Amino acid sequence: MIKLANYSQGRWQEGKGSGSTLYDPVLGTALASVNADGLDIAACYDFARTQGGTALRALTYAERAALLKQVVQVLQDNRDKYYDISTRNSGTVKNDTAVDVDGAIYTLSYYAKLGSKLTDQSLRLDGEPESLAKENAFASQHIHVPLRGVALLINAFNFPAWGLWEKAAPALLSGVPIVVKPASATAWLTHEMVKDVIAANILPAGALNIICGRPEGLLDALNALDIVSFTGSADTAATLRNHPRLRHDGVRFNAETDSVNSAILGPDNTDAAADLLVREVVREMTIKSGQKCTAIRRIFVPEARYESIGKAIASKLKTITVGDPRNPEVRMGSLVSRQQKDAIIAGIEQLAANSEILFDGRKETTIQAAPESACVAPVLFGVTKPDTHPLAHKIEVFGPVATIMPYRDAEHAFELARRGMGSLVASVYSEDPQFMAQAAVRLAESHGRVLLVNPEVAKTQTGHGNAMPQSNHGGPGRAGGGEELGGLRALRFYHRTAAVQGAPDVLGHLAPSAP
Ligand code: NAP
């Protein structure tokens, strides 16, 4: 069994305790162990701040972008190995691994390219100077400077590759050293990628660090100028928010948490739009066995379509083969662990007690793996009274599970979507451009992203659940209130903004561009 060591202070260090074990969720075999007990976390952060941060900030944005490009090459060179680890540790079929591994490489390449075009040297100007006195004798200019602290990246189990690089790319491009703490259950892939990049000796010492496991004092050792970017459950986010370093010292915190995302069929209710919705729902329920924070959990359709759309989704779910991802006939692999399987089964039972079941994979799907594997077949629920249902807008069953509900009119659909109390994404399927534009504005009130799908974009649209680096990823309220990605917007989290007030000719010297 492989011991996943921690990379801190420029060297690999093993923890002192017994740690926890990572398993193959299908075969049940032990694969690796994580352990960071006894690691000197304060020394890790200090080395990252003083060595990594100083070296990164000495480079221009374009020079840091060039380093990201080299990291991309290392990841591409080792891609097959990452696919193998994902199959074994996350139970994913090839297409699902691609979402994580190729999604990571694409996101990193995107930031490498974006950064290569930045002409700023050591800071970024925010807009033009604003006059503060008559005849512009005194003015104010906002600037963004890379923050001097360390970025602690705490990630969820479902995206060990993308989850690392979608955060690391804007952080490193900004000149901020990172310490990644992957979720223990699937830490192997994150660890392997970090190991390969460290071995390639691309980044300055201290810029990239990894802590595996859950050591004491992870947050205690942060200081007020550090930041935390967290992805995981709302409960863990709440615990972390309560930590004195965050609550008292003002450590900046970004949270991406859970979300009950929606898909809405427009009231124009055309067959073409309905087909697009059905296809997207089935895709979203089954990619990565529904373990995507952005997956469709609630489906809203005009009352007249409730039954027919439910049947159309059910008949497609029936054709999905579920089981061991090593079997080429299998389209949907397993959940990441047997603990997750127990949680999903409990969630399904909770919803089943209050809803009708329109497709029950528990009865209709033969799982192509041993019964004790972490495979779970899809389940589609139907709720005919969505206004009063106790759970449909509340619980996120983090597996291949969704609920379809009827709405009366457009306002009703928007109101139901809002019941998620802040979600990452809503998608709208329609052939009425006016309705889609209206829906976008109304849904933006409570969503971080809105996807508008009509037949014109059927082939080109990037998918309800795909977080593209060009677009904001995050959502208000229950979704955590965070923001990630969205092109250069992502860099803001890793910079401090200050207003500089002075004579206009002095302000003019603030930011010489790179030659
Ligand atoms: P989780 O249990 O909240 O864990 C997330 C991370 O936090 C893991 O690395 C975990 O470490 C760590 N952690 C837990 N308690 C901690 C503590 N007290 N101090 C420091 N670290 C702590 O979430 P998960 O089960 O991995 O992920 C599933 C959830 O994440 C779902 O609800 C899903 O919706 C959400 N998610 C959201 C997004 C998004 O972008 N919005 C993306 C993916 C997933 P260990 O693994 O070592 O316990």
Coordinates of C-alpha atoms and ligand atoms in Angstrom, one line a residue:
M1 CA 0.0 0.0 0.0
I2 CA 1.4 3.4 -1.0
K3 CA 1.9 6.0 1.7
L4 CA 1.0 9.4 0.4
A5 CA 3.6 11.7 2.1
N6 CA 3.2 15.4 2.6
Y7 CA 5.2 18.0 0.7
S8 CA 6.2 20.8 3.0
Q9 CA 9.3 23.0 3.5
G10 CA 10.7 21.7 0.2
R11 CA 10.7 18.0 1.2
W12 CA 8.5 15.0 1.4
Q13 CA 7.5 14.2 5.0
E14 CA 5.5 11.3 6.4
G15 CA 3.0 11.8 9.2
K16 CA 3.5 10.1 12.6
G17 CA 0.1 8.5 13.3
S18 CA -1.7 5.6 11.7
G19 CA -3.6 7.9 9.2
S20 CA -6.5 6.7 7.1
T21 CA -6.8 4.3 4.2
L22 CA -8.0 5.0 0.6
Y23 CA -9.9 2.1 -1.1
D24 CA -11.0 1.0 -4.5
P25 CA -14.7 1.7 -4.2
V26 CA -15.6 -1.2 -6.5
L27 CA -13.2 -4.0 -5.4
G28 CA -12.8 -2.8 -1.8
T29 CA -9.0 -3.2 -2.0
A30 CA -6.8 -0.9 0.1
L31 CA -4.8 1.4 -2.2
A32 CA -3.0 4.0 -0.2
S33 CA -2.9 5.8 3.1
V34 CA -2.8 9.5 4.1
N35 CA -1.4 10.8 7.3
A36 CA -0.2 14.3 8.3
D37 CA -0.2 13.8 12.1
G38 CA 2.8 15.6 13.7
L39 CA 3.6 17.7 10.6
D40 CA 4.8 21.1 11.5
I41 CA 2.0 23.1 9.8
A42 CA 3.3 26.5 10.9
A43 CA 6.7 25.8 9.4
C44 CA 5.0 24.6 6.2
Y45 CA 3.0 27.9 5.8
D46 CA 6.0 30.0 6.8
F47 CA 8.3 28.3 4.2
A48 CA 5.5 28.8 1.6
R49 CA 5.1 32.5 2.5
T50 CA 8.7 33.4 2.7
Q51 CA 10.3 31.2 0.0
G52 CA 7.5 30.4 -2.4
G53 CA 5.7 33.7 -2.2
T54 CA 8.8 35.8 -2.5
A55 CA 10.1 33.9 -5.5
L56 CA 6.7 33.9 -7.2
R57 CA 6.2 37.7 -6.7
A58 CA 9.6 38.4 -8.2
L59 CA 8.2 37.1 -11.5
T60 CA 5.8 39.0 -13.8
Y61 CA 2.4 37.6 -14.6
A62 CA 3.6 36.5 -18.0
E63 CA 6.6 34.7 -16.5
R64 CA 4.3 32.9 -14.0
A65 CA 2.0 32.0 -16.9
A66 CA 4.9 30.4 -18.7
L67 CA 5.5 28.2 -15.6
L68 CA 1.8 27.1 -15.7
K69 CA 2.3 26.1 -19.3
Q70 CA 5.2 23.9 -18.3
V71 CA 3.0 22.3 -15.6
V72 CA 0.4 21.6 -18.3
Q73 CA 3.0 19.7 -20.2
V74 CA 3.9 17.5 -17.2
L75 CA 0.2 16.7 -16.6
Q76 CA -0.3 15.9 -20.3
D77 CA 2.8 13.6 -20.2
N78 CA 1.3 11.6 -17.3
R79 CA -2.3 11.6 -18.3
D80 CA -2.7 7.9 -18.8
K81 CA -1.4 7.2 -15.3
Y82 CA -4.0 9.7 -13.9
Y83 CA -6.8 7.9 -15.7
D84 CA -5.7 4.7 -14.1
I85 CA -5.6 6.2 -10.6
S86 CA -9.0 7.7 -11.1
T87 CA -10.6 4.4 -12.2
R88 CA -9.1 2.6 -9.2
N89 CA -9.7 5.2 -6.5
S90 CA -12.7 7.2 -7.7
G91 CA -14.5 4.4 -9.6
T92 CA -15.0 6.5 -12.7
V93 CA -15.4 5.4 -16.3
K94 CA -13.2 7.0 -18.9
N95 CA -15.6 9.8 -19.9
D96 CA -16.0 10.8 -16.3
T97 CA -12.3 10.8 -15.6
A98 CA -12.0 13.1 -18.6
V99 CA -14.2 15.7 -16.8
D100 CA -11.8 15.7 -13.9
V101 CA -8.4 15.1 -15.5
D102 CA -8.8 16.8 -18.9
G103 CA -10.9 19.5 -17.3
A104 CA -8.0 20.2 -15.0
I105 CA -5.5 20.4 -17.9
Y106 CA -7.8 22.6 -19.9
T107 CA -8.4 25.0 -17.0
L108 CA -4.7 25.2 -16.3
S109 CA -3.9 25.8 -20.1
Y110 CA -6.6 28.5 -20.2
Y111 CA -5.0 30.4 -17.3
A112 CA -1.5 29.9 -18.8
K113 CA -2.8 31.5 -22.1
L114 CA -4.7 34.2 -20.3
G115 CA -1.7 35.1 -18.2
S116 CA 0.7 35.2 -21.2
K117 CA -1.2 38.2 -22.5
L118 CA -0.9 40.2 -19.2
T119 CA 1.5 43.0 -19.6
D120 CA 1.3 44.0 -15.9
Q121 CA 4.6 43.4 -14.0
S122 CA 3.9 43.3 -10.3
L123 CA 0.4 44.7 -9.8
R124 CA -2.8 45.3 -11.7
L125 CA -4.5 48.7 -12.1
D126 CA -8.2 48.7 -11.4
G127 CA -9.8 51.2 -13.9
E128 CA -8.7 54.8 -14.4
P129 CA -7.7 57.4 -11.7
E130 CA -10.7 59.4 -10.3
S131 CA -10.2 63.1 -9.5
L132 CA -10.5 64.1 -5.9
A133 CA -9.8 67.8 -6.2
K134 CA -10.4 70.8 -8.5
E135 CA -8.5 70.7 -11.7
N136 CA -7.4 67.1 -11.0
A137 CA -4.8 68.3 -8.5
F138 CA -5.3 65.1 -6.4
A139 CA -6.6 61.8 -7.5
S140 CA -7.4 58.2 -6.5
Q141 CA -6.3 55.0 -8.3
H142 CA -7.3 51.5 -7.2
I143 CA -4.7 48.8 -7.5
H144 CA -4.6 45.1 -7.0
V145 CA -1.4 43.6 -5.5
P146 CA -0.7 39.9 -5.0
L147 CA -1.4 39.0 -1.4
R148 CA 1.6 38.1 0.7
G149 CA 0.1 35.2 2.5
V150 CA -0.3 31.5 1.7
A151 CA -3.5 30.1 0.0
L152 CA -4.8 27.0 1.8
L153 CA -6.9 25.0 -0.7
I154 CA -9.3 22.5 1.0
N155 CA -10.9 20.3 -1.6
A156 CA -13.8 17.9 -2.0
F157 CA -13.6 14.2 -2.9
N158 CA -15.3 14.4 -6.3
F159 CA -12.7 16.4 -8.3
P160 CA -9.2 15.4 -7.1
A161 CA -7.6 16.8 -10.3
W162 CA -9.8 19.7 -11.5
G163 CA -10.4 20.8 -7.9
L164 CA -6.7 21.3 -7.4
W165 CA -5.8 23.0 -10.6
E166 CA -8.9 25.3 -11.0
K167 CA -7.7 26.9 -7.7
A168 CA -4.0 26.5 -8.2
A169 CA -4.0 28.2 -11.6
P170 CA -5.3 31.6 -10.6
A171 CA -3.4 31.5 -7.3
L172 CA 0.0 30.7 -8.9
L173 CA -0.7 33.1 -11.7
S174 CA -1.3 35.8 -9.1
G175 CA 2.0 35.0 -7.4
V176 CA 0.5 33.3 -4.3
P177 CA 2.0 30.0 -3.0
I178 CA -0.4 27.2 -2.3
V179 CA -0.9 24.4 0.2
V180 CA -3.5 21.9 -1.1
K181 CA -5.3 19.6 1.3
P182 CA -7.2 17.1 -0.8
A183 CA -10.2 15.1 0.5
S184 CA -8.8 12.0 2.1
A185 CA -10.9 9.4 0.2
T186 CA -9.5 10.4 -3.3
A187 CA -6.2 12.1 -2.4
W188 CA -4.1 9.8 -4.5
L189 CA -4.7 11.5 -7.8
T190 CA -4.1 15.0 -6.4
H191 CA -0.9 13.6 -4.7
E192 CA 0.4 12.0 -7.9
M193 CA -0.1 15.2 -9.9
V194 CA 1.7 17.3 -7.2
K195 CA 4.5 14.7 -7.1
D196 CA 5.0 14.8 -10.8
V197 CA 5.1 18.6 -10.9
I198 CA 7.5 18.8 -7.9
A199 CA 9.8 16.2 -9.6
A200 CA 9.8 18.3 -12.8
N201 CA 11.3 21.2 -10.7
I202 CA 9.3 23.9 -12.5
L203 CA 7.9 26.0 -9.7
P204 CA 10.1 27.8 -7.1
A205 CA 10.6 26.1 -3.8
G206 CA 7.7 26.6 -1.5
A207 CA 5.2 27.5 -4.2
L208 CA 3.4 24.2 -4.3
N209 CA 2.8 22.1 -1.1
I210 CA 0.4 19.3 -0.2
I211 CA -0.9 18.1 3.1
C212 CA -2.8 14.8 3.0
G213 CA -5.1 13.7 5.8
R214 CA -6.7 15.9 8.4
P215 CA -3.9 17.1 10.8
E216 CA -4.5 19.2 13.9
G217 CA -4.0 22.9 13.6
L218 CA -4.5 23.2 9.8
L219 CA -6.3 26.5 10.3
D220 CA -4.7 27.5 13.6
A221 CA -1.3 28.2 11.9
L222 CA -2.8 30.6 9.4
N223 CA -2.3 34.3 9.9
A224 CA -4.6 37.3 9.1
L225 CA -3.0 37.8 5.6
D226 CA -3.5 34.2 4.4
I227 CA -6.6 32.9 2.6
V228 CA -8.6 29.7 2.5
S229 CA -10.5 28.4 -0.6
F230 CA -12.8 25.6 0.5
T231 CA -14.9 23.2 -1.6
G232 CA -17.1 20.7 0.2
S233 CA -20.3 20.4 2.2
A234 CA -22.1 23.4 3.7
D235 CA -21.7 21.8 7.2
T236 CA -17.9 21.7 7.0
A237 CA -17.9 25.3 5.6
A238 CA -19.9 26.4 8.6
T239 CA -17.4 24.7 11.0
L240 CA -14.5 26.4 9.2
R241 CA -16.1 29.8 9.2
N242 CA -16.4 29.6 12.9
H243 CA -12.6 29.1 13.4
P244 CA -11.0 32.0 15.2
R245 CA -8.5 32.7 12.4
L246 CA -11.5 33.3 10.1
R247 CA -14.1 34.6 12.5
H248 CA -11.7 36.8 14.5
D249 CA -8.6 37.5 12.5
G250 CA -10.3 38.0 9.2
V251 CA -8.6 35.3 7.1
R252 CA -10.3 35.6 3.7
F253 CA -12.5 32.6 2.9
N254 CA -14.1 31.4 -0.3
A255 CA -16.6 28.6 0.0
E256 CA -18.1 26.4 -2.8
T257 CA -20.6 24.2 -1.1
D258 CA -23.6 22.1 -1.9
S259 CA -26.5 23.1 -4.2
V260 CA -29.8 21.9 -5.5
N261 CA -29.5 23.1 -9.1
S262 CA -32.4 23.3 -11.5
A263 CA -33.3 22.6 -15.1
I264 CA -36.4 24.4 -16.4
L265 CA -38.3 23.6 -19.6
G266 CA -39.7 26.9 -20.8
P267 CA -43.5 27.6 -21.0
D268 CA -43.4 27.5 -24.8
N269 CA -43.0 23.8 -24.2
T270 CA -41.7 22.7 -27.6
D271 CA -40.7 19.1 -28.4
A272 CA -37.2 20.2 -29.5
A273 CA -36.6 22.0 -26.2
A274 CA -38.1 19.1 -24.2
D275 CA -35.7 16.7 -26.0
L276 CA -32.7 18.9 -25.1
L277 CA -33.8 19.0 -21.4
V278 CA -34.3 15.2 -21.2
R279 CA -30.8 14.6 -22.7
E280 CA -29.2 17.0 -20.4
V281 CA -30.9 15.7 -17.3
V282 CA -29.9 12.1 -18.0
R283 CA -26.3 13.2 -18.7
E284 CA -26.2 15.2 -15.5
M285 CA -27.7 12.5 -13.4
T286 CA -25.2 9.9 -14.6
I287 CA -21.8 11.7 -15.2
K288 CA -19.6 10.9 -12.3
S289 CA -22.6 9.0 -10.8
G290 CA -24.2 12.3 -10.1
Q291 CA -21.3 13.4 -7.8
K292 CA -21.0 16.9 -9.2
C293 CA -21.8 20.0 -7.2
T294 CA -23.3 21.4 -10.4
A295 CA -25.5 18.4 -11.3
I296 CA -29.2 18.9 -12.0
R297 CA -31.1 17.9 -8.8
R298 CA -34.5 19.6 -9.6
I299 CA -36.3 19.6 -12.9
F300 CA -39.2 22.0 -13.5
V301 CA -41.6 21.5 -16.4
P302 CA -45.0 22.9 -17.4
E303 CA -47.8 21.0 -15.7
A304 CA -49.0 19.5 -19.0
R305 CA -45.6 17.9 -19.5
Y306 CA -44.9 16.4 -16.1
E307 CA -45.9 12.9 -17.0
S308 CA -44.4 12.7 -20.5
I309 CA -41.1 14.2 -19.5
G310 CA -40.9 11.9 -16.4
K311 CA -41.4 8.9 -18.7
A312 CA -38.9 10.1 -21.3
I313 CA -36.2 10.6 -18.6
A314 CA -37.0 7.2 -17.1
S315 CA -36.8 5.4 -20.4
K316 CA -33.3 6.8 -21.0
L317 CA -32.2 6.0 -17.5
K318 CA -33.2 2.4 -18.1
T319 CA -30.5 2.0 -20.8
I320 CA -27.7 3.1 -18.5
T321 CA -25.3 0.3 -17.6
V322 CA -23.9 0.7 -14.1
G323 CA -21.0 -1.1 -12.6
D324 CA -17.2 -1.7 -12.5
P325 CA -15.6 1.1 -14.7
R326 CA -13.1 -1.5 -16.0
N327 CA -15.9 -3.2 -17.8
P328 CA -16.1 -1.5 -21.3
E329 CA -19.8 -2.0 -21.4
V330 CA -20.4 0.1 -18.3
R331 CA -21.4 3.7 -18.8
M332 CA -21.7 4.8 -15.2
G333 CA -19.1 3.7 -12.6
S334 CA -19.4 3.8 -8.9
L335 CA -19.5 6.4 -6.1
V336 CA -16.2 7.3 -4.6
S337 CA -16.6 5.2 -1.4
R338 CA -18.8 2.8 0.4
Q339 CA -19.5 5.5 3.0
Q340 CA -20.8 7.7 0.2
K341 CA -23.0 4.8 -1.0
D342 CA -24.5 4.6 2.5
A343 CA -25.2 8.3 2.5
I344 CA -26.8 8.2 -0.9
I345 CA -29.0 5.2 0.0
A346 CA -30.1 7.1 3.1
G347 CA -30.9 10.2 1.0
I348 CA -32.9 8.1 -1.5
E349 CA -34.9 6.5 1.3
Q350 CA -35.6 9.9 2.8
L351 CA -36.9 11.3 -0.6
A352 CA -38.8 8.0 -1.3
A353 CA -40.8 8.4 1.9
N354 CA -42.3 11.7 0.5
S355 CA -42.3 11.4 -3.3
E356 CA -43.4 9.1 -6.1
I357 CA -40.7 7.2 -7.8
L358 CA -40.7 7.5 -11.6
F359 CA -37.6 5.5 -12.2
D360 CA -36.2 3.1 -9.6
G361 CA -32.8 1.8 -10.6
R362 CA -32.8 -0.2 -7.4
K363 CA -35.3 -2.5 -9.1
E364 CA -34.8 -1.9 -12.8
T365 CA -31.0 -1.8 -13.2
T366 CA -28.7 -4.8 -12.9
I367 CA -25.4 -3.6 -11.4
Q368 CA -22.4 -5.1 -13.1
A369 CA -20.3 -5.4 -10.0
A370 CA -20.3 -7.2 -6.7
P371 CA -23.2 -6.2 -4.4
E372 CA -20.8 -4.7 -1.8
S373 CA -19.3 -2.3 -4.4
A374 CA -20.1 1.4 -4.1
C375 CA -22.2 1.4 -7.3
V376 CA -25.7 2.9 -7.1
A377 CA -28.2 3.0 -9.9
P378 CA -30.1 6.2 -10.8
V379 CA -33.4 7.1 -9.2
L380 CA -35.9 9.7 -10.6
F381 CA -38.4 11.1 -8.2
G382 CA -41.6 13.0 -9.0
V383 CA -43.3 15.6 -6.7
T384 CA -46.6 16.9 -7.8
K385 CA -47.0 19.5 -5.1
P386 CA -43.7 21.3 -5.1
D387 CA -44.8 24.2 -3.0
T388 CA -45.4 22.2 0.1
H389 CA -42.9 19.4 -0.3
P390 CA -40.7 19.2 2.8
L391 CA -37.5 18.0 1.2
A392 CA -37.4 18.5 -2.6
H393 CA -35.7 21.9 -2.4
K394 CA -33.6 21.1 0.7
I395 CA -31.7 17.9 0.4
E396 CA -28.8 17.4 -2.0
V397 CA -28.5 13.6 -2.6
F398 CA -24.9 13.6 -3.9
G399 CA -25.4 10.7 -6.4
P400 CA -27.5 9.8 -9.5
V401 CA -30.7 11.2 -8.1
A402 CA -33.1 14.0 -9.3
T403 CA -36.7 15.1 -8.8
I404 CA -39.1 16.3 -11.4
M405 CA -41.8 18.9 -10.5
P406 CA -44.6 20.7 -12.4
Y407 CA -45.0 24.5 -12.4
R408 CA -48.0 26.6 -13.3
D409 CA -46.4 29.6 -15.1
A410 CA -43.0 31.2 -15.5
E411 CA -43.2 33.1 -12.2
H412 CA -43.9 29.9 -10.4
A413 CA -40.9 28.2 -12.0
F414 CA -38.6 31.0 -11.0
E415 CA -40.0 31.0 -7.4
L416 CA -39.4 27.2 -7.2
A417 CA -35.9 27.5 -8.5
R418 CA -35.3 30.2 -5.8
R419 CA -36.4 27.7 -3.1
G420 CA -32.9 26.2 -3.4
M421 CA -31.8 29.3 -1.4
G422 CA -28.9 30.0 -3.7
S423 CA -27.5 27.5 -6.2
L424 CA -24.6 27.1 -8.5
V425 CA -26.4 26.8 -11.8
A426 CA -29.8 26.7 -13.5
S427 CA -30.4 25.7 -17.1
V428 CA -33.3 26.8 -19.3
Y429 CA -34.6 24.9 -22.4
S430 CA -36.8 26.8 -24.7
E431 CA -37.2 28.2 -28.2
D432 CA -38.5 31.6 -27.0
P433 CA -35.5 34.0 -26.9
Q434 CA -37.5 36.6 -25.0
F435 CA -38.4 34.1 -22.2
M436 CA -34.8 32.8 -22.0
A437 CA -33.5 36.4 -21.5
Q438 CA -36.2 37.1 -18.9
A439 CA -35.3 33.8 -17.2
A440 CA -31.6 34.6 -17.2
V441 CA -32.2 37.9 -15.3
R442 CA -34.6 36.3 -12.8
L443 CA -32.5 33.3 -12.1
A444 CA -29.3 35.3 -11.8
E445 CA -30.8 36.7 -8.5
S446 CA -30.1 33.3 -6.9
H447 CA -27.7 31.5 -9.1
G448 CA -24.0 31.9 -10.0
R449 CA -24.5 30.7 -13.6
V450 CA -27.4 30.4 -16.0
L451 CA -27.2 28.2 -19.1
L452 CA -29.7 28.9 -21.9
V453 CA -30.2 26.1 -24.3
N454 CA -32.2 26.3 -27.6
P455 CA -31.8 24.0 -30.6
E456 CA -29.4 26.4 -32.2
V457 CA -26.7 25.7 -29.5
A458 CA -27.6 22.0 -29.0
K459 CA -24.2 20.9 -30.3
T460 CA -22.0 23.7 -29.1
Q461 CA -23.3 24.3 -25.5
T462 CA -20.8 23.4 -22.9
G463 CA -23.1 21.5 -20.6
H464 CA -25.2 22.3 -17.5
G465 CA -22.6 20.8 -15.1
N466 CA -19.3 21.8 -16.7
A467 CA -17.6 24.7 -14.8
M468 CA -15.8 26.5 -17.7
P469 CA -12.9 28.6 -16.6
Q470 CA -14.2 31.5 -18.7
S471 CA -17.4 31.7 -16.6
N472 CA -18.0 32.3 -12.9
H473 CA -18.3 29.2 -10.8
G474 CA -20.0 29.7 -7.4
G475 CA -23.4 30.6 -6.1
P476 CA -25.0 32.7 -3.4
G477 CA -26.5 31.5 -0.1
R478 CA -26.5 27.8 0.4
A479 CA -24.0 27.3 -2.5
G480 CA -21.4 28.9 -0.2
G481 CA -21.5 32.5 -1.5
G482 CA -18.1 32.0 -3.2
E483 CA -16.8 32.9 -6.6
E484 CA -14.1 31.0 -8.6
L485 CA -12.9 31.1 -12.2
G486 CA -14.6 33.5 -14.6
G487 CA -11.4 34.5 -16.5
L488 CA -9.3 37.2 -14.8
R489 CA -12.1 37.7 -12.2
A490 CA -10.6 34.6 -10.4
L491 CA -7.4 36.6 -9.7
R492 CA -9.1 39.1 -7.4
F493 CA -9.4 36.5 -4.6
Y494 CA -5.6 36.2 -4.6
H495 CA -5.0 40.0 -4.6
R496 CA -5.5 42.8 -2.2
T497 CA -7.2 45.9 -3.5
A498 CA -6.1 49.3 -2.2
A499 CA -7.0 52.8 -3.1
V500 CA -3.9 54.9 -3.7
Q501 CA -4.4 58.7 -3.3
G502 CA -1.8 61.2 -4.6
A503 CA -0.8 63.6 -7.3
P504 CA -1.8 62.3 -10.8
D505 CA 1.8 62.3 -12.0
V506 CA 2.8 60.2 -9.0
L507 CA 0.0 57.8 -9.7
G508 CA 1.2 57.6 -13.3
H509 CA 4.3 55.8 -12.0
L510 CA 2.4 53.0 -10.2
A511 CA 2.4 50.3 -12.8
P512 CA 5.0 50.1 -15.5
S513 CA 4.0 47.4 -18.0
A514 CA 6.3 44.5 -18.7
P515 CA 8.5 45.3 -21.7
Ligands
NAP1 P1 -16.7 17.6 3.1 O1 -16.9 16.4 4.0 O2 -17.2 18.9 3.6 O3 -15.1 17.7 3.0 C1 -14.5 18.7 2.1 C2 -13.0 18.9 2.5 O4 -13.0 19.4 3.8 C3 -12.2 17.6 2.6 O5 -10.9 17.8 2.2 C4 -12.2 17.3 4.1 O6 -11.2 16.5 4.5 C5 -12.1 18.7 4.7 N1 -12.6 18.8 6.0 C6 -13.7 18.3 6.6 N2 -13.8 18.7 7.9 C7 -12.7 19.5 8.1 C8 -12.3 20.2 9.2 N3 -12.9 20.2 10.4 N4 -11.1 20.9 9.1 C9 -10.4 21.0 8.0 N5 -10.8 20.3 6.9 C10 -12.0 19.6 6.9 O7 -17.2 17.4 1.6 P2 -17.0 16.2 0.7 O8 -17.8 15.1 1.3 O9 -15.6 15.9 0.4 O10 -17.6 16.7 -0.7 C11 -19.0 16.6 -1.0 C12 -19.7 17.9 -0.9 O11 -18.9 18.9 -1.6 C13 -21.1 17.9 -1.5 O12 -22.0 18.5 -0.6 C14 -20.9 18.8 -2.8 O13 -22.0 19.5 -3.1 C15 -19.8 19.7 -2.4 N6 -19.1 20.2 -3.5 C16 -19.2 21.5 -3.9 C17 -18.5 21.9 -5.0 C18 -18.7 23.3 -5.5 O14 -17.8 23.8 -6.3 N7 -19.6 24.1 -5.0 C19 -17.7 21.1 -5.8 C20 -17.6 19.7 -5.3 C21 -18.3 19.3 -4.2 P3 -11.2 14.9 4.7 O15 -11.6 14.3 3.4 O16 -9.9 14.5 5.1 O17 -12.3 14.6 5.7

